[in-house]
JSON list of C-alpha atoms in Angstrom, two decimals:
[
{"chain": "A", "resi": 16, "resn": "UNK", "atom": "CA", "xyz": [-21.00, 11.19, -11.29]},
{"chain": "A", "resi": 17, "resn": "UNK", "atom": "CA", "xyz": [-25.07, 10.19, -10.46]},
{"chain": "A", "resi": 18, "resn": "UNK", "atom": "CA", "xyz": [-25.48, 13.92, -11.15]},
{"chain": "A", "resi": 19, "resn": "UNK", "atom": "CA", "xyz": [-27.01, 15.59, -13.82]},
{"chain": "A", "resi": 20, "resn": "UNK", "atom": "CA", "xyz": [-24.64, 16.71, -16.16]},
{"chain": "A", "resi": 21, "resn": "UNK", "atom": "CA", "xyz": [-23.97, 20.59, -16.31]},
{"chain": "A", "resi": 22, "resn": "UNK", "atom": "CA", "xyz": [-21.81, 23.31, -17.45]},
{"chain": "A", "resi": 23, "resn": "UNK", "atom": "CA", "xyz": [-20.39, 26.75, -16.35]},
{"chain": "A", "resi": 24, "resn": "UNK", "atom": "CA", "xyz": [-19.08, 29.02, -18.44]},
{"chain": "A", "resi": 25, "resn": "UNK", "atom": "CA", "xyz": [-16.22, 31.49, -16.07]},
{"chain": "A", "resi": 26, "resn": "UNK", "atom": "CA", "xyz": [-14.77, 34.20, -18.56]},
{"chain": "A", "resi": 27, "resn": "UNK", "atom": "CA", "xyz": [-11.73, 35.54, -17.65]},
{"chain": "A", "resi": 28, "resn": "UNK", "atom": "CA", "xyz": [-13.03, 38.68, -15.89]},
{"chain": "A", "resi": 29, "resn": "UNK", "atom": "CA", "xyz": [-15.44, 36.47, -14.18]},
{"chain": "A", "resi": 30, "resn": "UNK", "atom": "CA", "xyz": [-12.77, 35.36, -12.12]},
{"chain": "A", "resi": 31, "resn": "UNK", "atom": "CA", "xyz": [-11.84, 36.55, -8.85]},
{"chain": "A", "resi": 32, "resn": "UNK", "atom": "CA", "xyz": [-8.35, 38.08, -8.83]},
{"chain": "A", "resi": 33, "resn": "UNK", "atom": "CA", "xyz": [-5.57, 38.68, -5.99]},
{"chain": "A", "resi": 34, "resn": "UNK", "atom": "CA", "xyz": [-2.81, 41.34, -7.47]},
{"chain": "A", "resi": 35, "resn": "UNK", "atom": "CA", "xyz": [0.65, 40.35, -5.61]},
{"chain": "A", "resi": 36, "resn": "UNK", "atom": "CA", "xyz": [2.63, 42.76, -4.08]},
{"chain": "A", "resi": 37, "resn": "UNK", "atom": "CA", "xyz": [5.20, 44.23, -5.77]},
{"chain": "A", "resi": 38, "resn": "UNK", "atom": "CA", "xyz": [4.11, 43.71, -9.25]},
{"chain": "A", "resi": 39, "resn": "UNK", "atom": "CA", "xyz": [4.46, 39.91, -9.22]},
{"chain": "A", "resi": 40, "resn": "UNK", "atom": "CA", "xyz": [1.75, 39.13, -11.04]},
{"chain": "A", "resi": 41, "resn": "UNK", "atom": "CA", "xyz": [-1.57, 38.11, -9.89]},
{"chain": "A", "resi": 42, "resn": "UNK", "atom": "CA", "xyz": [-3.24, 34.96, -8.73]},
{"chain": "A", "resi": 43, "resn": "UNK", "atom": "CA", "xyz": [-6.97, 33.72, -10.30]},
{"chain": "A", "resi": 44, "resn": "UNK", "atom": "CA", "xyz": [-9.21, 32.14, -8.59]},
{"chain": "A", "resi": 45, "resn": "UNK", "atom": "CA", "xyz": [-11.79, 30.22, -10.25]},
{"chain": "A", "resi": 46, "resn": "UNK", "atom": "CA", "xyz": [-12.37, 27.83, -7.40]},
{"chain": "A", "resi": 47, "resn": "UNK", "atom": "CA", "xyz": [-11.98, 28.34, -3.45]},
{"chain": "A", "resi": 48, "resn": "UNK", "atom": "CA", "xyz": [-10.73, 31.26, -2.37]},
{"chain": "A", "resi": 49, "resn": "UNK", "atom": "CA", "xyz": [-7.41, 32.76, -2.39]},
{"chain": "A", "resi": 50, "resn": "UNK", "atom": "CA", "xyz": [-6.03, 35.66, 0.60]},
{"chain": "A", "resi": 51, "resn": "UNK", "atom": "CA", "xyz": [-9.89, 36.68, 0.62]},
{"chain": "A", "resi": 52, "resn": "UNK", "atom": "CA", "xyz": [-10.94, 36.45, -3.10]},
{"chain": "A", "resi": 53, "resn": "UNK", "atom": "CA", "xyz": [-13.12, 34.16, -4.10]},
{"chain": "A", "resi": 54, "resn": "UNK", "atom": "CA", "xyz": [-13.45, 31.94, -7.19]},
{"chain": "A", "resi": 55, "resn": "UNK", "atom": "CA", "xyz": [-16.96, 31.73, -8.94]},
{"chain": "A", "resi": 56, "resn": "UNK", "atom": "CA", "xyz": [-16.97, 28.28, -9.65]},
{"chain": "A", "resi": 57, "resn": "UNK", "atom": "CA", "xyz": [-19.49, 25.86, -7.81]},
{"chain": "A", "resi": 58, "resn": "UNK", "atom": "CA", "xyz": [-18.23, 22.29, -6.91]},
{"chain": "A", "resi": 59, "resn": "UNK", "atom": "CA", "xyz": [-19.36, 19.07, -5.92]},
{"chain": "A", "resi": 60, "resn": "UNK", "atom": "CA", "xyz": [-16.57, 18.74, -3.30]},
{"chain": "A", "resi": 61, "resn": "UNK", "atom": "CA", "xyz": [-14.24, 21.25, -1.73]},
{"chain": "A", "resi": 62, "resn": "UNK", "atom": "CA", "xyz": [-11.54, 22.15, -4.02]},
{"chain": "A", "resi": 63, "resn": "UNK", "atom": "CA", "xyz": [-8.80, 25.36, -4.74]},
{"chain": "A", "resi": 64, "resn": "UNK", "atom": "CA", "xyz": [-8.21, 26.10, -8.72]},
{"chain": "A", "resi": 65, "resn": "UNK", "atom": "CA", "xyz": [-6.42, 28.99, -9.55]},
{"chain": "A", "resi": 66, "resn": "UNK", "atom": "CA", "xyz": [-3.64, 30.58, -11.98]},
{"chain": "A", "resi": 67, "resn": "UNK", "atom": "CA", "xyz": [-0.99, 32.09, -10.95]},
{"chain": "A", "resi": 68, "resn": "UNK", "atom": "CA", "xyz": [0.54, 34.08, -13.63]},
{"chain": "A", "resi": 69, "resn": "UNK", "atom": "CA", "xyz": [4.18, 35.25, -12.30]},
{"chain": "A", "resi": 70, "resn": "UNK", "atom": "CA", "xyz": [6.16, 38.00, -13.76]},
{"chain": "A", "resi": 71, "resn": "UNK", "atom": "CA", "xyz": [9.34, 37.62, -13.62]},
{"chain": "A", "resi": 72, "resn": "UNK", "atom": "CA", "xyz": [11.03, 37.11, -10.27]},
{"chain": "A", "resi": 73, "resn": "UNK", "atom": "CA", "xyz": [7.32, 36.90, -8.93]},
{"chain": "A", "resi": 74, "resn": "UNK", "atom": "CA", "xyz": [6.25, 35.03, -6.42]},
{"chain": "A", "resi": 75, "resn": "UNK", "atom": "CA", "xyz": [3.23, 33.71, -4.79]},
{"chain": "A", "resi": 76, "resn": "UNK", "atom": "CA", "xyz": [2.55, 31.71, -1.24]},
{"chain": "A", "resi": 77, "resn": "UNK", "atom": "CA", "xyz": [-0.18, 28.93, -0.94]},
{"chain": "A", "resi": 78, "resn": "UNK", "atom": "CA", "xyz": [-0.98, 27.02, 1.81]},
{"chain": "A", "resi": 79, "resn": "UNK", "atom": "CA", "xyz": [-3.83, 24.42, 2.08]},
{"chain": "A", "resi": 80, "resn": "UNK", "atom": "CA", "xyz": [-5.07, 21.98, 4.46]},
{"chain": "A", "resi": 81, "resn": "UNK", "atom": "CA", "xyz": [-2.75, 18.78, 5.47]},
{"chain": "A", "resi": 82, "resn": "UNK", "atom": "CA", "xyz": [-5.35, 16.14, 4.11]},
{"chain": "A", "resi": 83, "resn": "UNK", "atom": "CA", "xyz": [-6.24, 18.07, 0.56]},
{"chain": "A", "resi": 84, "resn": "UNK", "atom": "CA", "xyz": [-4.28, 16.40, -2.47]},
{"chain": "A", "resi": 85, "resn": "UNK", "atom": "CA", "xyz": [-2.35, 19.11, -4.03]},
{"chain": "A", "resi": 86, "resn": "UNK", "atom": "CA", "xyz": [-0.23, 19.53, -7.26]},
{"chain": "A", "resi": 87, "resn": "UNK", "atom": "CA", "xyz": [0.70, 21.91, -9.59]},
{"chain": "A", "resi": 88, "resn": "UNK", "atom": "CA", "xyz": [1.11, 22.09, -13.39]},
{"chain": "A", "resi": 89, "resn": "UNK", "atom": "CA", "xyz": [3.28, 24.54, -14.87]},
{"chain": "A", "resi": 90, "resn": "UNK", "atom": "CA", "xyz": [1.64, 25.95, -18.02]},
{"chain": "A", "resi": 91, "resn": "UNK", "atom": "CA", "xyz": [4.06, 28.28, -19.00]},
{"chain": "A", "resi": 92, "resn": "UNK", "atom": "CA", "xyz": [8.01, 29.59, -18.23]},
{"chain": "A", "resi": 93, "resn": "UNK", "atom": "CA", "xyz": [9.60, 28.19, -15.65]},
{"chain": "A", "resi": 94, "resn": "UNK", "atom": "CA", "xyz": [9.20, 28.47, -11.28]},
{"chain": "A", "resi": 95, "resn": "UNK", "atom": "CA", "xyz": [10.67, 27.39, -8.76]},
{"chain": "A", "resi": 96, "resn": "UNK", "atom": "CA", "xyz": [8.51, 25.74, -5.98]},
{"chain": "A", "resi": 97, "resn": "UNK", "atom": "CA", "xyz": [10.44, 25.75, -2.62]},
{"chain": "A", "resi": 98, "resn": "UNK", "atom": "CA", "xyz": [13.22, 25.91, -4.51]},
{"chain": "A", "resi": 99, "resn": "UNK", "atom": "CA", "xyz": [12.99, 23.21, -6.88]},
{"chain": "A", "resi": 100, "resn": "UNK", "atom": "CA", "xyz": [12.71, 24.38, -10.41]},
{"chain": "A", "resi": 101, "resn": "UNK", "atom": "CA", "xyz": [10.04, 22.95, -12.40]},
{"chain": "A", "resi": 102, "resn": "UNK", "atom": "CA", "xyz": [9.52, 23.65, -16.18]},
{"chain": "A", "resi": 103, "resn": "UNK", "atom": "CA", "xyz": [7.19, 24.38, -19.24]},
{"chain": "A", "resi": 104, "resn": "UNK", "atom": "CA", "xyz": [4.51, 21.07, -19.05]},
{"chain": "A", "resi": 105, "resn": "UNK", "atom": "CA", "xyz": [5.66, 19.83, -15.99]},
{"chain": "A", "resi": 106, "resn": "UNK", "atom": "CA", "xyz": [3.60, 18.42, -12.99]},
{"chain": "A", "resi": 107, "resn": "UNK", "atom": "CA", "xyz": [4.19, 18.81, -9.55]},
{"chain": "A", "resi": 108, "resn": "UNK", "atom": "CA", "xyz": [2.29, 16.56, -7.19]},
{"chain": "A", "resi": 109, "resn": "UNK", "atom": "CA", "xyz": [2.54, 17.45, -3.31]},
{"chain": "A", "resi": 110, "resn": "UNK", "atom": "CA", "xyz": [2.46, 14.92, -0.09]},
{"chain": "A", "resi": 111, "resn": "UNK", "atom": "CA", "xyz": [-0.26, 15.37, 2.19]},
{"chain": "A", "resi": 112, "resn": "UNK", "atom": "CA", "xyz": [1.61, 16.78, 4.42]},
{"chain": "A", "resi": 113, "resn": "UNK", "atom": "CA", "xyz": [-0.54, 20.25, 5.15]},
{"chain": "A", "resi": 114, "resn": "UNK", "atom": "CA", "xyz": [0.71, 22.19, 1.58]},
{"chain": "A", "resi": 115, "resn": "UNK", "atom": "CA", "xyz": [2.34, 25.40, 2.33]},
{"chain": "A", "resi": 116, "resn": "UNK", "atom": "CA", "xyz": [5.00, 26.67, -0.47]},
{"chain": "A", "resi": 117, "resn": "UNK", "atom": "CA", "xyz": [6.02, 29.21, -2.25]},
{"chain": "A", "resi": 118, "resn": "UNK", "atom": "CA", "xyz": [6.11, 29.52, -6.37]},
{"chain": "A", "resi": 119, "resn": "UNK", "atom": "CA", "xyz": [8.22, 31.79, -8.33]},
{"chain": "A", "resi": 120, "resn": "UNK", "atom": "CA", "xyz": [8.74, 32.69, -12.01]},
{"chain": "A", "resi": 121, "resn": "UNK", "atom": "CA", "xyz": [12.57, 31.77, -13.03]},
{"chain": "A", "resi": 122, "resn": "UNK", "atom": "CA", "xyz": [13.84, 33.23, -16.02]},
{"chain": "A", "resi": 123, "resn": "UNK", "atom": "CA", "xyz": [10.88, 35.41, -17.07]},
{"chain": "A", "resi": 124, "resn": "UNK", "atom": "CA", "xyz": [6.98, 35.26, -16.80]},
{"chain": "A", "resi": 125, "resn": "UNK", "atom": "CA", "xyz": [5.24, 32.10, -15.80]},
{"chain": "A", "resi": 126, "resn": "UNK", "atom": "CA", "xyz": [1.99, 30.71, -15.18]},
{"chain": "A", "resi": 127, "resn": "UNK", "atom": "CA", "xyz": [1.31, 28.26, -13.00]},
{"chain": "A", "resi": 128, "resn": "UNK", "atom": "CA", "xyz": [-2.53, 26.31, -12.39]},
{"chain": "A", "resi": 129, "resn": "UNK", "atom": "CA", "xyz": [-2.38, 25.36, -8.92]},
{"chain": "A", "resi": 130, "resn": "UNK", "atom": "CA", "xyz": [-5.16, 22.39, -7.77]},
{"chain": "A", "resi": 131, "resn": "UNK", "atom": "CA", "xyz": [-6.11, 21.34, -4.55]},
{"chain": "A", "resi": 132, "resn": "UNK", "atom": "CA", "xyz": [-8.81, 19.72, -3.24]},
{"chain": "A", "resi": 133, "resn": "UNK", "atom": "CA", "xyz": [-10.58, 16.82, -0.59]},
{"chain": "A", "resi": 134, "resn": "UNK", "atom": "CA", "xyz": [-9.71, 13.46, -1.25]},
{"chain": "A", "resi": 135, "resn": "UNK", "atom": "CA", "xyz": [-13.30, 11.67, -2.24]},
{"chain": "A", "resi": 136, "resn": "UNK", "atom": "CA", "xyz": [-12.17, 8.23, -0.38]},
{"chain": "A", "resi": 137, "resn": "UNK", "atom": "CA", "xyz": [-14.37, 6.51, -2.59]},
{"chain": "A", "resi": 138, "resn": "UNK", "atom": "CA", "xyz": [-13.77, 3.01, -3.79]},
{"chain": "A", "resi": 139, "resn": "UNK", "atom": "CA", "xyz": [-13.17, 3.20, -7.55]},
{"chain": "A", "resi": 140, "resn": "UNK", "atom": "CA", "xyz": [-14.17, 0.28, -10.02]},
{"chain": "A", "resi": 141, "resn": "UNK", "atom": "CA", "xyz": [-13.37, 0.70, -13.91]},
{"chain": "A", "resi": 142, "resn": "UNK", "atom": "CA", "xyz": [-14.12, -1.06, -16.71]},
{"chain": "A", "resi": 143, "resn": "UNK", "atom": "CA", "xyz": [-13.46, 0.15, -20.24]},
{"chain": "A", "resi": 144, "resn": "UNK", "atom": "CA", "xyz": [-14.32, 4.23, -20.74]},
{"chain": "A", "resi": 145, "resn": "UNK", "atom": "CA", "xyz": [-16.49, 4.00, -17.66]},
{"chain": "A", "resi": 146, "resn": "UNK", "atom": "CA", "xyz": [-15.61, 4.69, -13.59]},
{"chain": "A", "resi": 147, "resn": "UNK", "atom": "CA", "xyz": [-17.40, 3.92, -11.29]},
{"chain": "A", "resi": 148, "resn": "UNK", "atom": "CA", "xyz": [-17.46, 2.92, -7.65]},
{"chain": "A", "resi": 149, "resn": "UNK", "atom": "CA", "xyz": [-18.84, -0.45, -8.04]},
{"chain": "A", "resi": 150, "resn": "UNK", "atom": "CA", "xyz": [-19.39, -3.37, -10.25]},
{"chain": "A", "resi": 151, "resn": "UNK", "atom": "CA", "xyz": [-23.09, -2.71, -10.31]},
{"chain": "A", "resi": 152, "resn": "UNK", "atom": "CA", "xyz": [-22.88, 0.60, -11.23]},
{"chain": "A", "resi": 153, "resn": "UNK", "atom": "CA", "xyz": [-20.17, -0.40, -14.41]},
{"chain": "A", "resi": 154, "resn": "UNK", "atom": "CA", "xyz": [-22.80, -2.67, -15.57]},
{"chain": "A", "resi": 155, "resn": "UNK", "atom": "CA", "xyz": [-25.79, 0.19, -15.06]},
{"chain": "A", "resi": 156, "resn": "UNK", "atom": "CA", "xyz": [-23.55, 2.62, -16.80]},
{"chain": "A", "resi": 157, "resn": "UNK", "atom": "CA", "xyz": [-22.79, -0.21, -19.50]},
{"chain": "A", "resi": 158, "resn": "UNK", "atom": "CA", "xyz": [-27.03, -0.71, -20.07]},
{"chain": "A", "resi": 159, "resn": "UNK", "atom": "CA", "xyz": [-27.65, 2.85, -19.82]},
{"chain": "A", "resi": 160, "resn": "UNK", "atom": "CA", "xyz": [-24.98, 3.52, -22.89]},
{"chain": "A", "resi": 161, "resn": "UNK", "atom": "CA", "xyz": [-26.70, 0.56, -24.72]},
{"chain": "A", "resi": 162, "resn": "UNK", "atom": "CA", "xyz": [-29.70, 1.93, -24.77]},
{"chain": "A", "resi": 163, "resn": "UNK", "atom": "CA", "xyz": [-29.27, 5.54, -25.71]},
{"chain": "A", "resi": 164, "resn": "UNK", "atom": "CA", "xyz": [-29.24, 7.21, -22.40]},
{"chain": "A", "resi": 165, "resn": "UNK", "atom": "CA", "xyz": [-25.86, 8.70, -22.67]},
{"chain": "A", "resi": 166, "resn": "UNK", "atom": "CA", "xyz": [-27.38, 11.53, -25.35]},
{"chain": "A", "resi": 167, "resn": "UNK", "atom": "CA", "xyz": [-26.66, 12.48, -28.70]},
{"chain": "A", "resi": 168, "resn": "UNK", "atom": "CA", "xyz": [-24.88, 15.51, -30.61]},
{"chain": "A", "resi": 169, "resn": "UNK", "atom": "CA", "xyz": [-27.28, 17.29, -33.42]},
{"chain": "A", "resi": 170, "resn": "UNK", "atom": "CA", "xyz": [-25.99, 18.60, -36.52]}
]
């Protein structure tokens, strides 16, 4: 958040890409790494971000570490994740419980963007459109936006 803002543009071929076996589908990877392929990109914590886009009857194992926070959202068709079946816009938010499961397309294709990543275990304070991590820095964040520092859009 104290960092200076930035951007990274990750086109679709950009992104590292795991073919399944058997013509599920393939997983990919735009952050972490996935069976050996690599995402491109950079983060300011540890984190896994990837697609997996299931043909139908496809399916794809993840496992991640017992501490990481870990959910799913299911952008398109149906899957099943260990056997519950989740659909079309819903989200799937794991335990931390050391994350291994399977997803599978029900019904036809589906994609899947899986998320995982390191719990910050910061202290969060917010206060209107700003968070923060304390009251000092809502009221810095507060005076910087009063007096222009938050930038400004050009026609």
């Amino acid at each position: 958040k104290m960092a200076a803002p930035g951007y990274q543009t990750i086109s679709s071929k950009e992104m590292g890409r795991y073919a399944l076996p058997e013509g599920g589908g393939s997983v990919e990877v735009i952050a972490g790494e996935y069976k050996g392929v690599k995402g491109p990109a950079h983060t300011h914590s540890p984190i896994f971000l990837m697609n997996a886009r299931l043909n139908g009857g496809g399916k794809a194992d993840f496992a991640f570490p017992p501490h990481y926070n870990t959910a799913l959202l299911v952008v398109e068709g149906n899957v099943s994740v260990n056997g519950e079946t989740a659909p079309t816009d819903n989200f799937v938010k794991f335990r931390n419980e050391g994350e291994v499961f399977t997803v599978e397309a029900v019904g036809g294709d589906a994609v899947a963007l899986i998320m995982s990543g390191q719990p910050l275990n910061e202290p969060i304070m917010a206060y209107g459109p700003f968070v923060m991590n304390t009251r000092a820095e809502i009221m810095q964040a507060f005076e910087d936006y009063n007096n222009g520092k938050f930038g400004y859009l050009e026609d």
